[in-house]
Amino acid sequence: MEIVRKWVQTITALLVNGSWSFPFTRTIYQGPLKVVCSPGLNCYSCPAATTYCPIGSLQQLIAGIRIALENGQNFFGLYVIGTMGVLGGAFGRLICGWVCPFGLVQELLYKIPSRKFNIPQKLNYLKYGFLVFFVILLPLAVVDDFGYGELWFCKYVCPTGTLEAGLPMLILQPALGQTIGLVFFNKLTILTGFIIWAILASRPFCRTTCPLGAFYALFRKFKLVKLRLIEENCTRCEACHSICPMGVKFNEAPEDAECISCLKCMTEACKFDAISLEIAGLAVGTQGGTKIMSPKRNNGAA
Amino acid sequence: MAAKKETRPKRVRKAPFIIILVFLIMGIVGIMTGEGSRVLEQAVQVCLSCIGIG
Ligand code: SF4
Ligand code: SF4
């Protein structure tokens, strides 16, 4: 299953970054596909990007809301929020586990041999702050003399933008180098910090900072596709705890906001068919098919 | 090893469909107000904030 997931992650990363004419055009893809939403975090100013980034576009719409309304355009971000909500309602953070390019980047970095560290659970709440303040409130409230807000998350935080857009665009258009300043070096420092952190800990950006992950996490209880604990079969052996890349203790919190539905606990850890995948409440599979095994309580408890 | 049946009744959860429908309607309203074209217009321009120079 892990191999299938890696393939899906790689193919999706290539699909949302599927325009490879930039070495010749020296700029980003500008075709009509960019009206399509990237399900995961993928900077739309990446030269190869073929889709729009929901977090970037949402900030753009919110930052320009006053001017749009003055011009009689009712742009409240409904198209972007609607698309994000359909994706979230259907899959929630399964998108993080299966199709987000930056999630894949972090997983690959974590494979680099080094001492590994846990991430304190309290830091998980930070990402909701980034969603509320940096994506919504600050772009809406802090405006210039013309009434335009800033893209606070893109400009001051997003390491994906620096990695996928900032650095490649500086190579493609060296003249941009004359305009870089503190903002760029701040973002470069943040990117470097996350790269080092991702080598030492599993998916630190997803767990502590990503506003898109925070948005999808809101659907944890009501998403269409989710994992379920079959309590009758759970032996509390806690094998699902140590395997989880997001620090979820699945049998204690089956609807944890951090679960990215990578299925590792179901397919690699649980030997008792206590975890099943369900669509709209109907089980579609457990580790050993759909049958329910008899539990061996306390057998192998940690 | 005796098979143990799951006791929870299986029934279709309706909440995901309602949520998806609500957001779908939201998205369609967005398209009707022309937001799709606005998003496209913005996405085909290099975002200087994303790069870190805007
Ligand atoms: S949390 Fe954000 S960066 Fe991580 S996988 Fe999800 S969308 Fe991608
Ligand atoms: S709880 Fe299971 S499916 Fe969810 S992230 Fe952890 S290992 Fe993956």
Tab-separated table of C-alpha atoms and ligand atoms in Angstrom:
chain	number	residue	atom	x	y	z
A	1	MET	CA	0.000	0.000	0.000
A	2	GLU	CA	2.892	2.334	0.795
A	3	ILE	CA	4.233	1.834	-2.734
A	4	VAL	CA	0.822	2.602	-4.225
A	5	ARG	CA	0.624	5.755	-2.115
A	6	LYS	CA	4.087	6.905	-3.182
A	7	TRP	CA	3.117	6.396	-6.825
A	8	VAL	CA	-0.124	8.344	-6.372
A	9	GLN	CA	1.798	11.160	-4.637
A	10	THR	CA	4.411	11.275	-7.404
A	11	ILE	CA	1.914	11.169	-10.274
A	12	THR	CA	-0.238	13.899	-8.701
A	13	ALA	CA	2.805	16.076	-8.059
A	14	LEU	CA	3.673	15.742	-11.740
A	15	LEU	CA	0.095	16.444	-12.835
A	16	VAL	CA	-0.249	19.666	-10.848
A	17	ASN	CA	3.230	20.633	-12.052
A	18	GLY	CA	2.815	19.344	-15.570
A	19	SER	CA	3.980	22.252	-17.695
A	20	TRP	CA	7.596	21.803	-18.680
A	21	SER	CA	7.997	24.577	-21.232
A	22	PHE	CA	9.460	27.008	-18.675
A	23	PRO	CA	13.129	26.493	-19.648
A	24	PHE	CA	12.152	28.084	-22.984
A	25	THR	CA	9.447	30.556	-21.928
A	26	ARG	CA	11.335	31.519	-18.725
A	27	THR	CA	8.044	32.172	-16.962
A	28	ILE	CA	5.050	30.340	-15.475
A	29	TYR	CA	2.367	28.354	-17.307
A	30	GLN	CA	-0.444	30.720	-18.305
A	31	GLY	CA	-3.016	28.381	-19.827
A	32	PRO	CA	-6.684	27.769	-18.996
A	33	LEU	CA	-6.010	24.781	-16.705
A	34	LYS	CA	-5.103	27.272	-14.032
A	35	VAL	CA	-8.791	27.648	-13.263
A	36	VAL	CA	-8.564	24.172	-11.677
A	37	CYS	CA	-7.806	23.907	-7.962
A	38	SER	CA	-4.737	22.056	-6.738
A	39	PRO	CA	-6.019	19.749	-3.980
A	40	GLY	CA	-2.741	20.007	-2.043
A	41	LEU	CA	-0.466	22.936	-1.319
A	42	ASN	CA	1.290	23.757	-4.586
A	43	CYS	CA	2.429	27.270	-5.436
A	44	TYR	CA	0.781	28.601	-8.601
A	45	SER	CA	3.849	30.689	-9.328
A	46	CYS	CA	5.893	27.537	-9.674
A	47	PRO	CA	6.985	27.677	-13.345
A	48	ALA	CA	5.592	24.173	-13.931
A	49	ALA	CA	2.298	24.610	-12.017
A	50	THR	CA	-0.826	23.842	-14.046
A	51	THR	CA	-3.383	24.564	-11.300
A	52	TYR	CA	-4.126	27.352	-8.836
A	53	CYS	CA	-3.192	27.177	-5.190
A	54	PRO	CA	-6.352	27.437	-3.044
A	55	ILE	CA	-4.546	29.213	-0.203
A	56	GLY	CA	-2.915	31.749	-2.530
A	57	SER	CA	-6.105	32.410	-4.494
A	58	LEU	CA	-8.215	32.769	-1.375
A	59	GLN	CA	-5.832	35.390	0.002
A	60	GLN	CA	-5.836	37.227	-3.343
A	61	LEU	CA	-9.642	37.410	-3.342
A	62	ILE	CA	-9.851	38.464	0.302
A	63	ALA	CA	-7.073	41.043	-0.099
A	64	GLY	CA	-8.856	42.602	-3.080
A	65	ILE	CA	-12.390	42.362	-1.722
A	66	ARG	CA	-12.858	46.117	-1.165
A	67	ILE	CA	-11.758	47.052	-4.676
A	68	ALA	CA	-13.870	44.279	-6.190
A	69	LEU	CA	-16.967	45.449	-4.312
A	70	GLU	CA	-16.317	49.070	-5.316
A	71	ASN	CA	-16.237	47.865	-8.926
A	72	GLY	CA	-19.523	46.024	-8.492
A	73	GLN	CA	-17.907	42.570	-8.464
A	74	ASN	CA	-19.210	40.286	-5.718
A	75	PHE	CA	-16.010	38.319	-5.200
A	76	PHE	CA	-16.157	36.819	-1.705
A	77	GLY	CA	-13.994	33.762	-2.401
A	78	LEU	CA	-16.994	31.463	-2.874
A	79	TYR	CA	-15.508	29.656	-5.889
A	80	VAL	CA	-12.315	28.837	-4.024
A	81	ILE	CA	-13.945	28.018	-0.670
A	82	GLY	CA	-16.585	25.939	-2.475
A	83	THR	CA	-13.913	23.899	-4.257
A	84	MET	CA	-11.882	23.457	-1.070
A	85	GLY	CA	-15.043	22.430	0.799
A	86	VAL	CA	-16.048	19.819	-1.783
A	87	LEU	CA	-12.546	18.325	-1.586
A	88	GLY	CA	-12.542	18.531	2.223
A	89	GLY	CA	-16.031	17.051	2.562
A	90	ALA	CA	-15.107	14.144	0.319
A	91	PHE	CA	-11.560	13.386	1.467
A	92	GLY	CA	-10.467	15.663	4.333
A	93	ARG	CA	-6.779	15.222	5.058
A	94	LEU	CA	-6.554	12.108	2.918
A	95	ILE	CA	-5.458	14.733	0.385
A	96	CYS	CA	-2.439	15.487	2.608
A	97	GLY	CA	-1.525	11.823	2.714
A	98	TRP	CA	-2.027	10.984	-0.926
A	99	VAL	CA	-1.799	13.979	-3.242
A	100	CYS	CA	-0.046	16.986	-1.709
A	101	PRO	CA	3.373	17.617	-3.316
A	102	PHE	CA	4.764	19.369	-0.242
A	103	GLY	CA	3.679	16.435	1.915
A	104	LEU	CA	5.689	14.182	-0.408
A	105	VAL	CA	8.723	16.481	-0.177
A	106	GLN	CA	8.631	16.266	3.623
A	107	GLU	CA	8.256	12.482	3.557
A	108	LEU	CA	11.320	12.180	1.342
A	109	LEU	CA	13.327	14.495	3.620
A	110	TYR	CA	12.349	12.374	6.635
A	111	LYS	CA	13.943	9.365	4.942
A	112	ILE	CA	17.386	10.989	5.314
A	113	PRO	CA	19.082	9.059	8.126
A	114	SER	CA	19.382	11.128	11.312
A	115	ARG	CA	18.233	11.183	14.918
A	116	LYS	CA	14.434	11.589	14.892
A	117	PHE	CA	12.375	13.751	17.234
A	118	ASN	CA	8.695	14.051	18.183
A	119	ILE	CA	6.717	17.232	17.665
A	120	PRO	CA	4.924	18.528	20.795
A	121	GLN	CA	1.187	18.105	20.240
A	122	LYS	CA	0.428	21.661	21.380
A	123	LEU	CA	2.186	22.981	18.242
A	124	ASN	CA	-0.520	21.305	16.128
A	125	TYR	CA	-2.916	24.126	17.020
A	126	LEU	CA	-0.674	26.778	15.445
A	127	LYS	CA	-1.870	25.937	11.946
A	128	TYR	CA	-5.423	27.040	12.787
A	129	GLY	CA	-3.950	30.410	13.785
A	130	PHE	CA	-2.193	30.657	10.411
A	131	LEU	CA	-5.485	29.865	8.647
A	132	VAL	CA	-7.542	32.393	10.591
A	133	PHE	CA	-5.014	35.231	10.846
A	134	PHE	CA	-2.568	34.921	7.944
A	135	VAL	CA	-5.016	33.682	5.302
A	136	ILE	CA	-8.243	35.450	6.292
A	137	LEU	CA	-8.109	38.254	8.879
A	138	LEU	CA	-4.824	40.036	8.119
A	139	PRO	CA	-5.329	40.133	4.304
A	140	LEU	CA	-8.846	41.444	4.979
A	141	ALA	CA	-8.062	43.996	7.665
A	142	VAL	CA	-4.621	45.457	6.878
A	143	VAL	CA	-4.904	47.411	3.629
A	144	ASP	CA	-2.845	50.033	1.809
A	145	ASP	CA	-4.018	53.478	0.712
A	146	PHE	CA	-5.752	51.971	-2.305
A	147	GLY	CA	-7.676	49.413	-0.268
A	148	TYR	CA	-5.577	46.360	-1.200
A	149	GLY	CA	-4.518	43.889	1.453
A	150	GLU	CA	-1.420	41.707	1.426
A	151	LEU	CA	-1.072	37.952	0.994
A	152	TRP	CA	0.276	37.451	4.502
A	153	PHE	CA	0.770	33.706	4.398
A	154	CYS	CA	2.342	33.691	0.918
A	155	LYS	CA	4.545	36.696	1.585
A	156	TYR	CA	5.790	36.057	5.102
A	157	VAL	CA	5.531	32.305	5.694
A	158	CYS	CA	4.900	29.844	2.861
A	159	PRO	CA	8.001	27.673	2.319
A	160	THR	CA	6.312	25.990	-0.662
A	161	GLY	CA	6.309	29.326	-2.497
A	162	THR	CA	10.009	29.835	-1.832
A	163	LEU	CA	10.907	26.305	-2.895
A	164	GLU	CA	8.651	25.979	-5.931
A	165	ALA	CA	8.453	29.583	-7.137
A	166	GLY	CA	10.992	31.905	-5.498
A	167	LEU	CA	14.155	29.939	-6.161
A	168	PRO	CA	13.224	28.661	-9.671
A	169	MET	CA	12.035	32.102	-10.798
A	170	LEU	CA	15.295	33.687	-9.621
A	171	ILE	CA	17.122	31.192	-11.824
A	172	LEU	CA	14.804	31.747	-14.792
A	173	GLN	CA	14.728	35.539	-14.437
A	174	PRO	CA	18.027	36.630	-12.827
A	175	ALA	CA	16.909	40.288	-13.014
A	176	LEU	CA	14.510	39.538	-10.154
A	177	GLY	CA	17.591	39.133	-7.958
A	178	GLN	CA	18.002	42.912	-7.881
A	179	THR	CA	14.657	43.275	-6.118
A	180	ILE	CA	15.092	40.736	-3.338
A	181	GLY	CA	15.372	41.985	0.219
A	182	LEU	CA	14.438	41.166	3.785
A	183	VAL	CA	11.144	39.501	2.862
A	184	PHE	CA	12.913	37.026	0.616
A	185	PHE	CA	15.609	36.232	3.173
A	186	ASN	CA	12.940	35.757	5.843
A	187	LYS	CA	11.193	33.228	3.592
A	188	LEU	CA	14.461	31.535	2.734
A	189	THR	CA	15.209	31.141	6.447
A	190	ILE	CA	11.748	29.658	7.039
A	191	LEU	CA	12.237	27.214	4.145
A	192	THR	CA	15.668	26.177	5.452
A	193	GLY	CA	14.214	25.725	8.940
A	194	PHE	CA	11.433	23.480	7.658
A	195	ILE	CA	13.835	21.428	5.531
A	196	ILE	CA	16.032	20.729	8.567
A	197	TRP	CA	12.992	20.099	10.781
A	198	ALA	CA	11.513	17.689	8.186
A	199	ILE	CA	14.722	15.639	8.283
A	200	LEU	CA	14.488	15.417	12.068
A	201	ALA	CA	10.711	15.064	12.520
A	202	SER	CA	7.845	13.701	10.444
A	203	ARG	CA	5.893	16.304	8.425
A	204	PRO	CA	6.483	19.325	10.685
A	205	PHE	CA	4.950	21.834	8.269
A	206	CYS	CA	1.754	19.782	7.874
A	207	ARG	CA	1.379	19.369	11.604
A	208	THR	CA	2.159	22.880	12.806
A	209	THR	CA	1.758	25.414	10.008
A	210	CYS	CA	-0.201	24.440	6.894
A	211	PRO	CA	-3.483	26.401	6.651
A	212	LEU	CA	-4.781	24.043	3.960
A	213	GLY	CA	-4.211	21.051	6.232
A	214	ALA	CA	-5.983	23.006	8.986
A	215	PHE	CA	-8.963	23.624	6.699
A	216	TYR	CA	-9.216	19.973	5.640
A	217	ALA	CA	-8.892	18.918	9.290
A	218	LEU	CA	-12.207	20.676	10.002
A	219	PHE	CA	-13.948	17.855	8.110
A	220	ARG	CA	-12.497	15.051	10.227
A	221	LYS	CA	-15.854	13.952	11.619
A	222	PHE	CA	-17.983	14.412	8.538
A	223	LYS	CA	-15.798	13.535	5.567
A	224	LEU	CA	-17.013	10.938	3.109
A	225	VAL	CA	-13.941	8.677	3.159
A	226	LYS	CA	-12.478	7.941	6.568
A	227	LEU	CA	-10.944	5.282	8.751
A	228	ARG	CA	-12.979	3.711	11.534
A	229	LEU	CA	-11.994	1.827	14.643
A	230	ILE	CA	-13.783	-1.488	15.119
A	231	GLU	CA	-13.664	-1.424	18.903
A	232	GLU	CA	-14.733	-5.057	19.228
A	233	ASN	CA	-11.517	-6.114	17.516
A	234	CYS	CA	-9.083	-3.668	19.130
A	235	THR	CA	-6.683	-5.344	21.584
A	236	ARG	CA	-5.094	-2.018	22.626
A	237	CYS	CA	-1.727	-3.376	21.566
A	238	GLU	CA	-0.895	0.184	20.417
A	239	ALA	CA	0.892	-0.968	17.275
A	240	CYS	CA	-0.973	1.818	15.463
A	241	HIS	CA	0.682	4.474	17.663
A	242	SER	CA	4.295	3.958	16.726
A	243	ILE	CA	3.750	3.608	12.977
A	244	CYS	CA	1.761	6.819	12.499
A	245	PRO	CA	3.681	9.571	10.671
A	246	MET	CA	1.410	12.219	12.203
A	247	GLY	CA	1.686	11.166	15.832
A	248	VAL	CA	-1.918	9.934	15.975
A	249	LYS	CA	-2.868	7.302	18.548
A	250	PHE	CA	-5.536	5.863	16.320
A	251	ASN	CA	-7.288	3.531	18.734
A	252	GLU	CA	-7.592	6.378	21.271
A	253	ALA	CA	-8.637	9.062	18.783
A	254	PRO	CA	-9.951	7.577	15.518
A	255	GLU	CA	-11.168	10.998	14.370
A	256	ASP	CA	-7.957	12.852	15.184
A	257	ALA	CA	-7.540	16.036	13.136
A	258	GLU	CA	-3.990	15.028	12.245
A	259	CYS	CA	-4.882	11.733	10.520
A	260	ILE	CA	-3.958	11.950	6.849
A	261	SER	CA	-5.526	8.552	5.994
A	262	CYS	CA	-2.207	7.179	4.806
A	263	LEU	CA	-3.563	3.742	5.834
A	264	LYS	CA	-0.261	2.677	7.413
A	265	CYS	CA	-1.933	1.765	10.698
A	266	MET	CA	-4.556	-0.307	8.889
A	267	THR	CA	-2.326	-2.069	6.386
A	268	GLU	CA	1.014	-2.330	8.207
A	269	ALA	CA	0.375	-2.218	11.955
A	270	CYS	CA	-2.979	-3.631	13.025
A	271	LYS	CA	-2.993	-7.422	13.057
A	272	PHE	CA	-6.545	-7.703	14.396
A	273	ASP	CA	-8.586	-6.057	11.649
A	274	ALA	CA	-9.605	-3.353	14.095
A	275	ILE	CA	-9.229	-0.548	11.565
A	276	SER	CA	-11.421	-0.299	8.512
A	277	LEU	CA	-11.767	2.132	5.648
A	278	GLU	CA	-15.284	3.364	5.110
A	279	ILE	CA	-17.082	5.453	2.546
A	280	ALA	CA	-20.145	7.249	3.899
A	281	GLY	CA	-20.353	4.789	6.776
A	282	LEU	CA	-20.009	1.622	4.710
A	283	ALA	CA	-16.854	-0.426	5.220
A	284	VAL	CA	-14.872	-1.006	2.063
A	285	GLY	CA	-11.893	-2.817	3.567
A	286	THR	CA	-9.760	-3.798	6.516
A	287	GLN	CA	-6.220	-5.097	6.582
A	288	GLY	CA	-7.431	-8.631	5.923
A	289	GLY	CA	-10.375	-7.796	3.695
A	290	THR	CA	-13.757	-6.922	5.156
A	291	LYS	CA	-14.137	-9.797	7.585
A	292	ILE	CA	-14.120	-9.186	11.329
A	293	MET	CA	-11.651	-11.293	13.299
A	294	SER	CA	-11.968	-12.323	16.901
A	295	PRO	CA	-9.948	-10.083	19.193
A	296	LYS	CA	-7.031	-11.239	21.319
A	297	ARG	CA	-7.362	-8.809	24.164
A	298	ASN	CA	-4.136	-7.639	25.806
A	299	ASN	CA	-2.072	-9.807	23.532
A	300	GLY	CA	1.049	-7.771	22.800
A	301	ALA	CA	-0.037	-4.724	24.801
A	302	ALA	CA	2.683	-2.140	25.141
B	1	MET	CA	-10.657	-18.433	16.191
B	2	ALA	CA	-14.358	-17.628	16.475
B	3	ALA	CA	-15.550	-14.794	14.274
B	4	LYS	CA	-16.689	-11.783	16.204
B	5	LYS	CA	-19.390	-9.650	14.620
B	6	GLU	CA	-19.223	-5.890	14.691
B	7	THR	CA	-22.091	-4.642	16.835
B	8	ARG	CA	-22.410	-1.134	15.369
B	9	PRO	CA	-25.275	-0.995	12.861
B	10	LYS	CA	-24.155	-0.161	9.357
B	11	ARG	CA	-25.939	2.776	7.853
B	12	VAL	CA	-25.093	5.383	5.296
B	13	ARG	CA	-23.839	8.650	6.797
B	14	LYS	CA	-25.698	11.537	5.202
B	15	ALA	CA	-23.633	14.396	6.636
B	16	PRO	CA	-20.797	14.174	4.052
B	17	PHE	CA	-23.276	14.455	1.180
B	18	ILE	CA	-24.955	17.494	2.731
B	19	ILE	CA	-21.594	19.175	3.334
B	20	ILE	CA	-20.389	18.438	-0.196
B	21	LEU	CA	-23.664	19.752	-1.624
B	22	VAL	CA	-23.478	22.992	0.373
B	23	PHE	CA	-19.913	23.678	-0.794
B	24	LEU	CA	-20.791	22.666	-4.344
B	25	ILE	CA	-23.588	25.243	-4.382
B	26	MET	CA	-21.171	27.800	-2.939
B	27	GLY	CA	-18.693	27.054	-5.736
B	28	ILE	CA	-21.402	27.325	-8.408
B	29	VAL	CA	-22.515	30.700	-7.011
B	30	GLY	CA	-18.862	31.748	-7.179
B	31	ILE	CA	-18.662	30.716	-10.818
B	32	MET	CA	-21.899	32.587	-11.578
B	33	THR	CA	-20.480	35.794	-10.104
B	34	GLY	CA	-17.433	35.461	-12.358
B	35	GLU	CA	-14.987	34.465	-9.655
B	36	GLY	CA	-13.590	31.606	-11.740
B	37	SER	CA	-12.264	34.024	-14.340
B	38	ARG	CA	-10.852	36.266	-11.616
B	39	VAL	CA	-9.003	33.297	-10.093
B	40	LEU	CA	-7.627	32.355	-13.512
B	41	GLU	CA	-6.569	35.945	-14.170
B	42	GLN	CA	-4.627	35.999	-10.902
B	43	ALA	CA	-3.161	32.508	-11.259
B	44	VAL	CA	-1.562	33.189	-14.652
B	45	GLN	CA	0.381	36.158	-13.268
B	46	VAL	CA	3.587	35.654	-11.305
B	47	CYS	CA	2.704	36.254	-7.658
B	48	LEU	CA	5.492	38.418	-6.253
B	49	SER	CA	4.408	37.734	-2.669
B	50	CYS	CA	4.794	33.972	-3.225
B	51	ILE	CA	8.292	34.506	-4.571
B	52	GLY	CA	9.096	36.753	-1.639
B	53	ILE	CA	9.802	40.008	-3.395
B	54	GLY	CA	6.358	41.638	-3.511
C	1	SF4	S1	-0.871	19.789	5.588
C	1	SF4	FE1	-0.570	21.185	3.858
C	1	SF4	S2	1.503	20.809	3.114
C	1	SF4	FE2	0.921	19.081	4.444
C	1	SF4	S3	0.145	17.587	3.069
C	1	SF4	FE3	-1.631	18.767	3.807
C	1	SF4	S4	-1.951	20.424	2.310
C	1	SF4	FE4	0.100	19.546	1.983
C	2	SF4	S1	-3.807	7.266	12.095
C	2	SF4	FE1	-3.282	5.683	10.569
C	2	SF4	S2	-4.082	6.442	8.612
C	2	SF4	FE2	-4.051	8.177	10.047
C	2	SF4	S3	-2.100	9.195	9.642
C	2	SF4	FE3	-1.745	7.735	11.327
C	2	SF4	S4	-1.082	5.824	10.367
C	2	SF4	FE4	-1.933	7.138	8.740
